[in-house]
PDB file of C-alpha atoms in Angstrom:
ATOM      1  CA  MET A1232     -48.934 -10.530  24.006  1.00 38.00           C
ATOM      2  CA  GLY A1233     -52.358 -12.102  23.350  1.00 49.00           C
ATOM      3  CA  ARG A1234     -56.421 -12.036  25.545  1.00 51.00           C
ATOM      4  CA  VAL A1235     -56.012 -14.451  28.169  1.00 41.00           C
ATOM      5  CA  PHE A1236     -59.212 -16.054  28.722  1.00 44.00           C
ATOM      6  CA  THR A1237     -60.001 -17.910  32.091  1.00 47.00           C
ATOM      7  CA  CYS A1238     -61.102 -21.460  32.274  1.00 55.00           C
ATOM      8  CA  VAL A1239     -64.992 -22.020  32.818  1.00 70.00           C
ATOM      9  CA  GLY A1240     -66.348 -25.743  33.990  1.00 73.00           C
ATOM     10  CA  ARG A1241     -63.742 -28.251  33.842  1.00 87.00           C
ATOM     11  CA  TYR A1242     -61.758 -30.156  31.238  1.00 90.00           C
ATOM     12  CA  ALA A1243     -63.798 -32.827  29.930  1.00 91.00           C
ATOM     13  CA  GLY A1244     -62.465 -36.613  30.568  1.00 93.00           C
ATOM     14  CA  THR A1245     -64.168 -37.553  27.698  1.00 94.00           C
ATOM     15  CA  PRO A1246     -64.156 -35.160  24.173  1.00 95.00           C
ATOM     16  CA  TYR A1247     -67.136 -34.196  22.281  1.00 95.00           C
ATOM     17  CA  THR A1248     -67.384 -34.893  18.805  1.00 95.00           C
ATOM     18  CA  ILE A1249     -68.669 -31.473  16.422  1.00 93.00           C
ATOM     19  CA  LYS A1250     -71.360 -32.966  13.718  1.00 88.00           C
ATOM     20  CA  ASN A1251     -70.065 -32.190  10.205  1.00 84.00           C
ATOM     21  CA  ALA A1252     -66.362 -31.505  10.658  1.00 87.00           C
ATOM     22  CA  PHE A1253     -65.535 -34.431  12.913  1.00 89.00           C
ATOM     23  CA  VAL A1254     -63.355 -31.746  15.614  1.00 90.00           C
ATOM     24  CA  LYS A1255     -62.647 -32.591  18.688  1.00 93.00           C
ATOM     25  CA  VAL A1256     -62.419 -30.755  21.612  1.00 94.00           C
ATOM     26  CA  TYR A1257     -62.198 -30.724  25.691  1.00 95.00           C
ATOM     27  CA  SER A1258     -63.421 -27.888  26.869  1.00 94.00           C
ATOM     28  CA  VAL A1259     -66.144 -24.963  26.375  1.00 94.00           C
ATOM     29  CA  GLU A1260     -63.539 -22.600  25.893  1.00 93.00           C
ATOM     30  CA  GLU A1261     -62.304 -25.084  22.576  1.00 94.00           C
ATOM     31  CA  LEU A1262     -65.825 -25.022  21.518  1.00 95.00           C
ATOM     32  CA  CYS A1263     -65.889 -21.670  21.888  1.00 94.00           C
ATOM     33  CA  TYR A1264     -63.151 -21.194  19.409  1.00 94.00           C
ATOM     34  CA  TYR A1265     -64.653 -23.476  17.304  1.00 94.00           C
ATOM     35  CA  ILE A1266     -67.193 -21.642  17.102  1.00 94.00           C
ATOM     36  CA  CYS A1267     -65.594 -18.334  16.804  1.00 94.00           C
ATOM     37  CA  ASN A1268     -62.993 -19.642  13.861  1.00 92.00           C
ATOM     38  CA  ASN A1269     -65.711 -21.610  12.041  1.00 91.00           C
ATOM     39  CA  ALA A1270     -68.901 -19.434  12.351  1.00 90.00           C
ATOM     40  CA  TYR A1271     -69.303 -19.417   8.540  1.00 88.00           C
ATOM     41  CA  ILE A1272     -69.711 -23.091   8.152  1.00 89.00           C
ATOM     42  CA  MET A1273     -72.074 -23.339  11.248  1.00 90.00           C
ATOM     43  CA  GLU A1274     -75.648 -25.089  10.900  1.00 87.00           C
ATOM     44  CA  GLU A1275     -78.964 -26.352  12.596  1.00 85.00           C
ATOM     45  CA  PRO A1276     -78.984 -28.515  14.538  1.00 88.00           C
ATOM     46  CA  PHE A1277     -75.286 -27.763  16.228  1.00 92.00           C
ATOM     47  CA  PHE A1278     -76.943 -27.402  19.523  1.00 93.00           C
ATOM     48  CA  ASP A1279     -78.239 -30.493  20.810  1.00 93.00           C
ATOM     49  CA  GLU A1280     -79.412 -33.031  23.043  1.00 95.00           C
ATOM     50  CA  GLU A1281     -75.666 -34.869  23.095  1.00 96.00           C
ATOM     51  CA  LEU A1282     -73.967 -31.622  23.371  1.00 95.00           C
ATOM     52  CA  TYR A1283     -76.130 -30.010  26.573  1.00 95.00           C
ATOM     53  CA  VAL A1284     -75.418 -33.580  28.118  1.00 96.00           C
ATOM     54  CA  TRP A1285     -71.512 -33.372  27.740  1.00 96.00           C
ATOM     55  CA  LEU A1286     -71.481 -29.331  28.831  1.00 95.00           C
ATOM     56  CA  ALA A1287     -74.021 -30.825  32.209  1.00 95.00           C
ATOM     57  CA  GLU A1288     -71.350 -34.096  32.634  1.00 95.00           C
ATOM     58  CA  GLU A1289     -68.624 -33.530  31.055  1.00 95.00           C
ATOM     59  CA  CYS A1290     -67.502 -30.077  32.159  1.00 94.00           C
ATOM     60  CA  ASP A1291     -70.030 -29.659  34.631  1.00 94.00           C
ATOM     61  CA  LEU A1292     -71.429 -26.577  33.064  1.00 94.00           C
ATOM     62  CA  ILE A1293     -75.470 -28.026  34.431  1.00 95.00           C
ATOM     63  CA  SER A1294     -77.098 -24.485  34.606  1.00 94.00           C
ATOM     64  CA  LEU A1295     -75.066 -23.046  30.373  1.00 94.00           C
ATOM     65  CA  ALA A1296     -76.704 -26.312  29.401  1.00 95.00           C
ATOM     66  CA  LYS A1297     -80.477 -25.476  30.723  1.00 94.00           C
ATOM     67  CA  LYS A1298     -80.080 -22.030  29.511  1.00 94.00           C
ATOM     68  CA  LEU A1299     -78.916 -23.330  25.682  1.00 93.00           C
ATOM     69  CA  LYS A1300     -81.459 -26.257  26.329  1.00 92.00           C
ATOM     70  CA  ASN A1301     -84.061 -23.587  26.823  1.00 91.00           C
ATOM     71  CA  ASN A1302     -82.987 -20.752  24.615  1.00 88.00           C
ATOM     72  CA  LYS A1303     -82.734 -23.438  21.581  1.00 80.00           C
ATOM     73  CA  ARG A1304     -86.589 -21.874  20.042  1.00 83.00           C
ATOM     74  CA  HIS A1305     -84.614 -18.661  19.113  1.00 87.00           C
ATOM     75  CA  GLY A1306     -82.693 -19.977  16.771  1.00 89.00           C
ATOM     76  CA  LEU A1307     -78.677 -20.932  15.949  1.00 93.00           C
ATOM     77  CA  SER A1308     -77.441 -17.403  16.088  1.00 93.00           C
ATOM     78  CA  ASP A1309     -79.257 -16.114  19.220  1.00 94.00           C
ATOM     79  CA  THR A1310     -78.043 -19.316  20.305  1.00 94.00           C
ATOM     80  CA  VAL A1311     -74.905 -18.781  20.060  1.00 95.00           C
ATOM     81  CA  ARG A1312     -75.133 -15.053  20.960  1.00 95.00           C
ATOM     82  CA  LEU A1313     -76.464 -17.001  24.947  1.00 95.00           C
ATOM     83  CA  PHE A1314     -73.611 -19.332  24.847  1.00 95.00           C
ATOM     84  CA  LEU A1315     -70.120 -17.126  24.429  1.00 94.00           C
ATOM     85  CA  ASN A1316     -71.736 -14.015  26.546  1.00 93.00           C
ATOM     86  CA  GLU A1317     -72.230 -17.267  29.129  1.00 93.00           C
ATOM     87  CA  VAL A1318     -68.265 -18.079  28.231  1.00 92.00           C
ATOM     88  CA  HIS A1319     -67.322 -14.508  28.368  1.00 89.00           C
ATOM     89  CA  TYR A1320     -64.714 -15.704  25.435  1.00 89.00           C
ATOM     90  CA  ALA A1321     -65.424 -12.732  22.964  1.00 89.00           C
ATOM     91  CA  SER A1322     -65.535  -9.218  22.110  1.00 92.00           C
ATOM     92  CA  GLU A1323     -69.821  -7.733  21.943  1.00 93.00           C
ATOM     93  CA  LYS A1324     -67.897  -6.331  18.572  1.00 94.00           C
ATOM     94  CA  GLU A1325     -66.452 -10.440  17.937  1.00 94.00           C
ATOM     95  CA  ILE A1326     -70.168 -11.781  19.068  1.00 94.00           C
ATOM     96  CA  ASP A1327     -71.952  -9.477  16.520  1.00 95.00           C
ATOM     97  CA  GLU A1328     -69.671 -10.564  13.952  1.00 93.00           C
ATOM     98  CA  VAL A1329     -69.930 -14.140  14.826  1.00 94.00           C
ATOM     99  CA  CYS A1330     -72.982 -14.399  14.399  1.00 93.00           C
ATOM    100  CA  ARG A1331     -73.680 -11.766  11.005  1.00 92.00           C
ATOM    101  CA  LEU A1332     -71.628 -14.861   9.735  1.00 91.00           C
ATOM    102  CA  ILE A1333     -74.489 -17.691  11.169  1.00 91.00           C
ATOM    103  CA  VAL A1334     -77.283 -15.521   9.396  1.00 90.00           C
ATOM    104  CA  ALA A1335     -75.351 -14.971   6.301  1.00 88.00           C
ATOM    105  CA  ASN A1336     -75.010 -18.274   6.051  1.00 86.00           C
ATOM    106  CA  ARG A1337     -77.801 -19.778   6.391  1.00 84.00           C
ATOM    107  CA  ASN A1338     -78.828 -17.629   2.747  1.00 85.00           C
ATOM    108  CA  LEU A1339     -76.626 -19.121   1.710  1.00 89.00           C
ATOM    109  CA  SER A1340     -77.728 -22.828  -1.324  1.00 90.00           C
ATOM    110  CA  ASP A1341     -77.286 -26.022  -0.411  1.00 88.00           C
ATOM    111  CA  SER A1342     -74.702 -27.092  -3.120  1.00 92.00           C
ATOM    112  CA  LYS A1343     -72.450 -23.715  -1.896  1.00 91.00           C
ATOM    113  CA  LYS A1344     -72.575 -24.546   2.125  1.00 90.00           C
ATOM    114  CA  LEU A1345     -71.342 -27.624   1.306  1.00 91.00           C
ATOM    115  CA  LYS A1346     -68.855 -26.139  -0.308  1.00 93.00           C
ATOM    116  CA  LEU A1347     -67.961 -24.326   2.196  1.00 91.00           C
ATOM    117  CA  ARG A1348     -67.578 -27.965   4.423  1.00 90.00           C
ATOM    118  CA  ALA A1349     -64.903 -28.876   1.784  1.00 93.00           C
ATOM    119  CA  ASP A1350     -62.907 -25.674   1.781  1.00 94.00           C
ATOM    120  CA  TYR A1351     -63.178 -25.825   5.529  1.00 91.00           C
ATOM    121  CA  PHE A1352     -61.378 -29.078   5.204  1.00 92.00           C
ATOM    122  CA  LEU A1353     -59.060 -28.934   2.373  1.00 94.00           C
ATOM    123  CA  GLN A1354     -57.378 -25.476   5.006  1.00 91.00           C
ATOM    124  CA  ASN A1355     -57.146 -27.855   7.770  1.00 87.00           C
ATOM    125  CA  ASN A1356     -56.082 -30.863   5.217  1.00 89.00           C
ATOM    126  CA  ARG A1357     -58.664 -33.477   6.189  1.00 89.00           C
ATOM    127  CA  LEU A1358     -58.320 -34.274   2.568  1.00 92.00           C
ATOM    128  CA  ALA A1359     -60.375 -37.843   2.334  1.00 92.00           C
ATOM    129  CA  LEU A1360     -63.628 -35.822   3.531  1.00 91.00           C
ATOM    130  CA  ALA A1361     -62.737 -32.801   1.539  1.00 94.00           C
ATOM    131  CA  GLU A1362     -62.160 -34.656  -2.119  1.00 96.00           C
ATOM    132  CA  GLU A1363     -65.205 -36.593  -0.375  1.00 94.00           C
ATOM    133  CA  ILE A1364     -67.680 -33.328  -0.326  1.00 94.00           C
ATOM    134  CA  TYR A1365     -65.728 -32.009  -4.095  1.00 97.00           C
ATOM    135  CA  LEU A1366     -66.665 -34.808  -5.922  1.00 97.00           C
ATOM    136  CA  ARG A1367     -70.412 -34.459  -4.795  1.00 94.00           C
ATOM    137  CA  LEU A1368     -70.941 -31.214  -5.479  1.00 95.00           C
ATOM    138  CA  LEU A1369     -69.221 -32.165  -9.260  1.00 94.00           C
ATOM    139  CA  GLY A1370     -72.490 -34.173  -9.726  1.00 91.00           C
ATOM    140  CA  THR A1371     -75.375 -31.824  -8.207  1.00 92.00           C
ATOM    141  CA  VAL A1372     -73.421 -28.631 -10.049  1.00 92.00           C
ATOM    142  CA  LYS A1373     -74.706 -27.241 -12.960  1.00 89.00           C
ATOM    143  CA  GLU A1374     -72.411 -26.511 -15.724  1.00 88.00           C
ATOM    144  CA  GLY A1375     -71.811 -22.971 -16.151  1.00 88.00           C
ATOM    145  CA  ASP A1376     -72.080 -22.311 -11.947  1.00 91.00           C
ATOM    146  CA  ASP A1377     -69.441 -20.354 -10.687  1.00 92.00           C
ATOM    147  CA  MET A1378     -67.993 -23.233  -8.526  1.00 95.00           C
ATOM    148  CA  LEU A1379     -66.853 -25.477 -10.849  1.00 96.00           C
ATOM    149  CA  PRO A1380     -63.387 -23.954 -11.492  1.00 96.00           C
ATOM    150  CA  ALA A1381     -62.683 -24.081  -7.350  1.00 97.00           C
ATOM    151  CA  ILE A1382     -64.165 -27.452  -7.085  1.00 97.00           C
ATOM    152  CA  TYR A1383     -61.823 -28.564 -10.100  1.00 98.00           C
ATOM    153  CA  HIS A1384     -58.861 -26.466  -8.310  1.00 98.00           C
ATOM    154  CA  ASN A1385     -59.001 -28.302  -5.003  1.00 97.00           C
ATOM    155  CA  LEU A1386     -59.302 -31.442  -5.870  1.00 98.00           C
ATOM    156  CA  GLY A1387     -56.327 -30.442  -7.976  1.00 98.00           C
ATOM    157  CA  VAL A1388     -54.560 -29.792  -4.656  1.00 97.00           C
ATOM    158  CA  ILE A1389     -55.721 -32.528  -2.966  1.00 97.00           C
ATOM    159  CA  TYR A1390     -54.162 -35.575  -5.508  1.00 97.00           C
ATOM    160  CA  GLY A1391     -51.176 -32.958  -5.573  1.00 97.00           C
ATOM    161  CA  ARG A1392     -50.682 -33.143  -1.772  1.00 95.00           C
ATOM    162  CA  LEU A1393     -51.389 -36.822  -2.132  1.00 95.00           C
ATOM    163  CA  PHE A1394     -48.658 -37.231  -4.907  1.00 96.00           C
ATOM    164  CA  LEU A1395     -51.247 -38.112  -7.823  1.00 97.00           C
ATOM    165  CA  TYR A1396     -49.680 -35.498 -10.407  1.00 97.00           C
ATOM    166  CA  GLU A1397     -50.972 -36.551 -13.451  1.00 97.00           C
ATOM    167  CA  LYS A1398     -54.186 -36.926 -11.685  1.00 97.00           C
ATOM    168  CA  ALA A1399     -53.595 -33.092 -10.446  1.00 97.00           C
ATOM    169  CA  ALA A1400     -53.020 -32.003 -13.768  1.00 97.00           C
ATOM    170  CA  ARG A1401     -56.353 -32.639 -15.006  1.00 97.00           C
ATOM    171  CA  TYR A1402     -58.489 -31.184 -12.426  1.00 97.00           C
ATOM    172  CA  PHE A1403     -55.851 -27.597 -12.766  1.00 97.00           C
ATOM    173  CA  GLU A1404     -56.610 -27.643 -16.763  1.00 96.00           C
ATOM    174  CA  SER A1405     -60.512 -28.128 -15.801  1.00 96.00           C
ATOM    175  CA  ALA A1406     -59.846 -25.126 -13.876  1.00 97.00           C
ATOM    176  CA  TYR A1407     -58.236 -23.297 -16.344  1.00 96.00           C
ATOM    177  CA  ALA A1408     -60.754 -24.233 -19.516  1.00 95.00           C
ATOM    178  CA  LEU A1409     -63.415 -22.285 -17.477  1.00 95.00           C
ATOM    179  CA  ASP A1410     -62.215 -19.610 -15.356  1.00 95.00           C
ATOM    180  CA  GLU A1411     -58.028 -19.009 -17.806  1.00 93.00           C
ATOM    181  CA  LYS A1412     -56.961 -17.944 -14.858  1.00 94.00           C
ATOM    182  CA  GLU A1413     -53.323 -17.727 -14.839  1.00 95.00           C
ATOM    183  CA  GLU A1414     -53.287 -19.566 -11.402  1.00 96.00           C
ATOM    184  CA  HIS A1415     -54.640 -22.338 -12.969  1.00 96.00           C
ATOM    185  CA  LEU A1416     -52.603 -22.910 -15.997  1.00 96.00           C
ATOM    186  CA  ILE A1417     -49.294 -22.510 -13.019  1.00 96.00           C
ATOM    187  CA  GLN A1418     -50.526 -25.022 -10.988  1.00 97.00           C
ATOM    188  CA  SER A1419     -50.797 -26.919 -13.797  1.00 97.00           C
ATOM    189  CA  LEU A1420     -47.766 -27.318 -15.062  1.00 96.00           C
ATOM    190  CA  ALA A1421     -45.889 -27.858 -11.407  1.00 96.00           C
ATOM    191  CA  ALA A1422     -48.382 -31.161 -11.483  1.00 96.00           C
ATOM    192  CA  LYS A1423     -46.392 -31.757 -16.106  1.00 96.00           C
ATOM    193  CA  ARG A1424     -43.573 -31.393 -13.748  1.00 94.00           C
ATOM    194  CA  MET A1425     -43.504 -34.174 -11.097  1.00 95.00           C
ATOM    195  CA  TYR A1426     -44.328 -36.695 -12.915  1.00 95.00           C
ATOM    196  CA  LEU A1427     -43.768 -36.274 -17.044  1.00 95.00           C
ATOM    197  CA  SER A1428     -39.662 -36.032 -18.407  1.00 94.00           C
ATOM    198  CA  GLU A1429     -38.254 -32.460 -19.547  1.00 92.00           C
ATOM    199  CA  THR A1430     -38.757 -33.212 -22.153  1.00 93.00           C
ATOM    200  CA  GLU A1431     -42.058 -33.897 -22.938  1.00 94.00           C
ATOM    201  CA  TYR A1432     -42.652 -31.218 -20.454  1.00 93.00           C
ATOM    202  CA  LEU A1433     -41.092 -29.005 -23.108  1.00 92.00           C
ATOM    203  CA  SER A1434     -42.526 -29.829 -25.917  1.00 91.00           C
ATOM    204  CA  GLY A1435     -46.048 -29.442 -23.867  1.00 91.00           C
ATOM    205  CA  LEU A1436     -45.737 -25.695 -23.706  1.00 91.00           C
ATOM    206  CA  SER A1437     -46.143 -25.288 -27.493  1.00 86.00           C
ATOM    207  CA  SER A1438     -49.561 -26.496 -27.487  1.00 89.00           C
ATOM    208  CA  ILE A1439     -50.829 -24.236 -24.194  1.00 88.00           C
ATOM    209  CA  ALA A1440     -51.867 -20.573 -24.520  1.00 88.00           C
ATOM    210  CA  GLY A1441     -50.048 -18.760 -22.494  1.00 88.00           C
ATOM    211  CA  GLY A1442     -47.952 -21.782 -21.750  1.00 90.00           C
ATOM    212  CA  TYR A1443     -44.594 -20.540 -21.891  1.00 92.00           C
ATOM    213  CA  GLU A1444     -44.983 -17.330 -19.991  1.00 94.00           C
ATOM    214  CA  ALA A1445     -46.457 -19.268 -17.488  1.00 94.00           C
ATOM    215  CA  SER A1446     -43.909 -21.888 -16.843  1.00 94.00           C
ATOM    216  CA  GLU A1447     -41.268 -18.966 -16.689  1.00 95.00           C
ATOM    217  CA  ASN A1448     -43.476 -17.361 -12.987  1.00 94.00           C
ATOM    218  CA  LEU A1449     -43.674 -21.339 -11.868  1.00 95.00           C
ATOM    219  CA  GLU A1450     -39.768 -21.529 -12.562  1.00 94.00           C
ATOM    220  CA  LYS A1451     -39.256 -17.926 -11.335  1.00 95.00           C
ATOM    221  CA  ARG A1452     -41.618 -19.933  -7.654  1.00 93.00           C
ATOM    222  CA  LEU A1453     -39.149 -22.174  -7.419  1.00 93.00           C
ATOM    223  CA  THR A1454     -36.652 -20.495  -7.471  1.00 94.00           C
ATOM    224  CA  ALA A1455     -37.883 -18.558  -4.765  1.00 95.00           C
ATOM    225  CA  ILE A1456     -39.079 -21.957  -2.900  1.00 92.00           C
ATOM    226  CA  ASP A1457     -35.539 -23.395  -3.542  1.00 91.00           C
ATOM    227  CA  GLU A1458     -33.679 -20.019  -1.664  1.00 93.00           C
ATOM    228  CA  ALA A1459     -35.897 -20.229   1.236  1.00 92.00           C
ATOM    229  CA  TRP A1460     -35.458 -23.896   1.742  1.00 88.00           C
ATOM    230  CA  LYS A1461     -31.484 -23.827   1.562  1.00 90.00           C
ATOM    231  CA  LYS A1462     -32.088 -21.136   4.636  1.00 89.00           C
ATOM    232  CA  SER A1463     -34.417 -23.545   6.282  1.00 90.00           C
ATOM    233  CA  GLU A1464     -34.773 -25.740   9.727  1.00 88.00           C
ATOM    234  CA  GLY A1465     -35.499 -27.919   7.750  1.00 86.00           C
ATOM    235  CA  LEU A1466     -32.214 -27.931   5.930  1.00 85.00           C
ATOM    236  CA  GLU A1467     -30.814 -27.848   9.207  1.00 88.00           C
ATOM    237  CA  HIS A1468     -31.996 -30.957  10.392  1.00 85.00           C
ATOM    238  CA  LEU A1469     -31.504 -33.135   7.053  1.00 87.00           C
ATOM    239  CA  ASN A1470     -28.204 -32.051   7.610  1.00 88.00           C
ATOM    240  CA  SER A1471     -27.545 -32.931  11.387  1.00 89.00           C
ATOM    241  CA  MET A1472     -29.011 -36.300  10.321  1.00 87.00           C
ATOM    242  CA  LYS A1473     -26.468 -36.860   7.639  1.00 89.00           C
ATOM    243  CA  ARG A1474     -23.628 -36.048  10.729  1.00 91.00           C
ATOM    244  CA  LEU A1475     -25.435 -38.694  12.430  1.00 86.00           C
ATOM    245  CA  LYS A1476     -25.674 -41.087   9.911  1.00 87.00           C
ATOM    246  CA  SER A1477     -22.282 -40.751   9.556  1.00 89.00           C
ATOM    247  CA  SER A1478     -21.336 -40.865  13.943  1.00 91.00           C
ATOM    248  CA  SER A1479     -23.733 -43.526  14.870  1.00 89.00           C
ATOM    249  CA  ILE A1480     -25.519 -45.922  12.089  1.00 91.00           C
ATOM    250  CA  THR A1481     -28.304 -47.246  15.229  1.00 89.00           C
ATOM    251  CA  ALA A1482     -28.844 -44.115  16.701  1.00 87.00           C
ATOM    252  CA  PHE A1483     -29.628 -42.862  13.439  1.00 85.00           C
ATOM    253  CA  TYR A1484     -32.419 -44.837  12.185  1.00 88.00           C
ATOM    254  CA  ARG A1485     -33.632 -44.683  15.877  1.00 89.00           C
ATOM    255  CA  THR A1486     -33.930 -41.713  14.994  1.00 88.00           C
ATOM    256  CA  MET A1487     -35.506 -42.528  11.335  1.00 86.00           C
ATOM    257  CA  ASP A1488     -38.335 -44.450  13.088  1.00 88.00           C
ATOM    258  CA  PHE A1489     -39.483 -41.775  15.449  1.00 88.00           C
ATOM    259  CA  HIS A1490     -39.759 -39.606  13.393  1.00 82.00           C
ATOM    260  CA  THR A1491     -41.458 -41.751  10.217  1.00 86.00           C
ATOM    261  CA  GLY A1492     -43.831 -42.937  12.746  1.00 86.00           C
ATOM    262  CA  LEU A1493     -44.706 -39.621  13.078  1.00 83.00           C
ATOM    263  CA  CYS A1494     -45.066 -38.695   9.569  1.00 80.00           C
ATOM    264  CA  ARG A1495     -47.552 -41.832   9.619  1.00 79.00           C
ATOM    265  CA  GLU A1496     -50.147 -41.034  11.694  1.00 78.00           C
ATOM    266  CA  ASP A1497     -50.441 -37.354  10.425  1.00 74.00           C
ATOM    267  CA  PHE A1498     -50.932 -38.335   7.133  1.00 70.00           C
ATOM    268  CA  ARG A1499     -53.535 -41.457   8.618  1.00 67.00           C
ATOM    269  CA  THR A1500     -54.810 -38.540  10.792  1.00 62.00           C
ATOM    270  CA  LYS A1501     -55.614 -36.595   7.750  1.00 57.00           C
ATOM    271  CA  MET A1502     -56.787 -39.097   5.447  1.00 53.00           C
ATOM    272  CA  ILE A1503     -59.410 -40.533   8.099  1.00 50.00           C
ATOM    273  CA  LYS A1504     -62.712 -39.611   7.608  1.00 46.00           C
TER     274      LYS A1504
END
């Protein structure tokens, strides 16, 4: 069983939106969770007047808001330590690690801080936000910077998720040109496999150093994915929809409309800046 946290304050009627991350939180515990899991991208000013007002008025934590406001001159890591201790959310060891990450992030260059933020958005499927920052970095990061292959690769991931496979392949190729890791090449081939004909795909392998080996490894992955799909709940759901269609076309289309609406809303959420 996981650790049980005692709730502090009340659940907010109006959420607080964490700046730069565009994450809404409704309680002080949710704010603690964000801090503990994203300390590496936190920057000054995180605690500001807007947050103090929200804690006091929405969460009924007037005393905590005053303590944080009076402590802000001591810096972010010290204020985070005070905040987590007051809420009793994390152990002393966990708080030490959070503060260590905040201090480490403070010493990074602006471009590395930006990349960390873009990585966070990508990991959370906020594709538009991640794309915007990665493209901005491409315009500022100097040639030879060790971040470039990862930036190109992650842009390839974004466009692959958006079904823009030709564009994704180009970015994976750019990553591979700078850093000849097989993973870049495999992802490039995976994207090409989606928009090229089989003849075009196979004929192109001969012009790529290591192309046949990478393609073989890709096929092994695809076979494993196919086998996993055959055992998945997703396939069972698909089969149940087929059975529903054969028994009641009205119920089938009603169910399809419902699930399509969920997918549409999920996509919109991920694309919102």
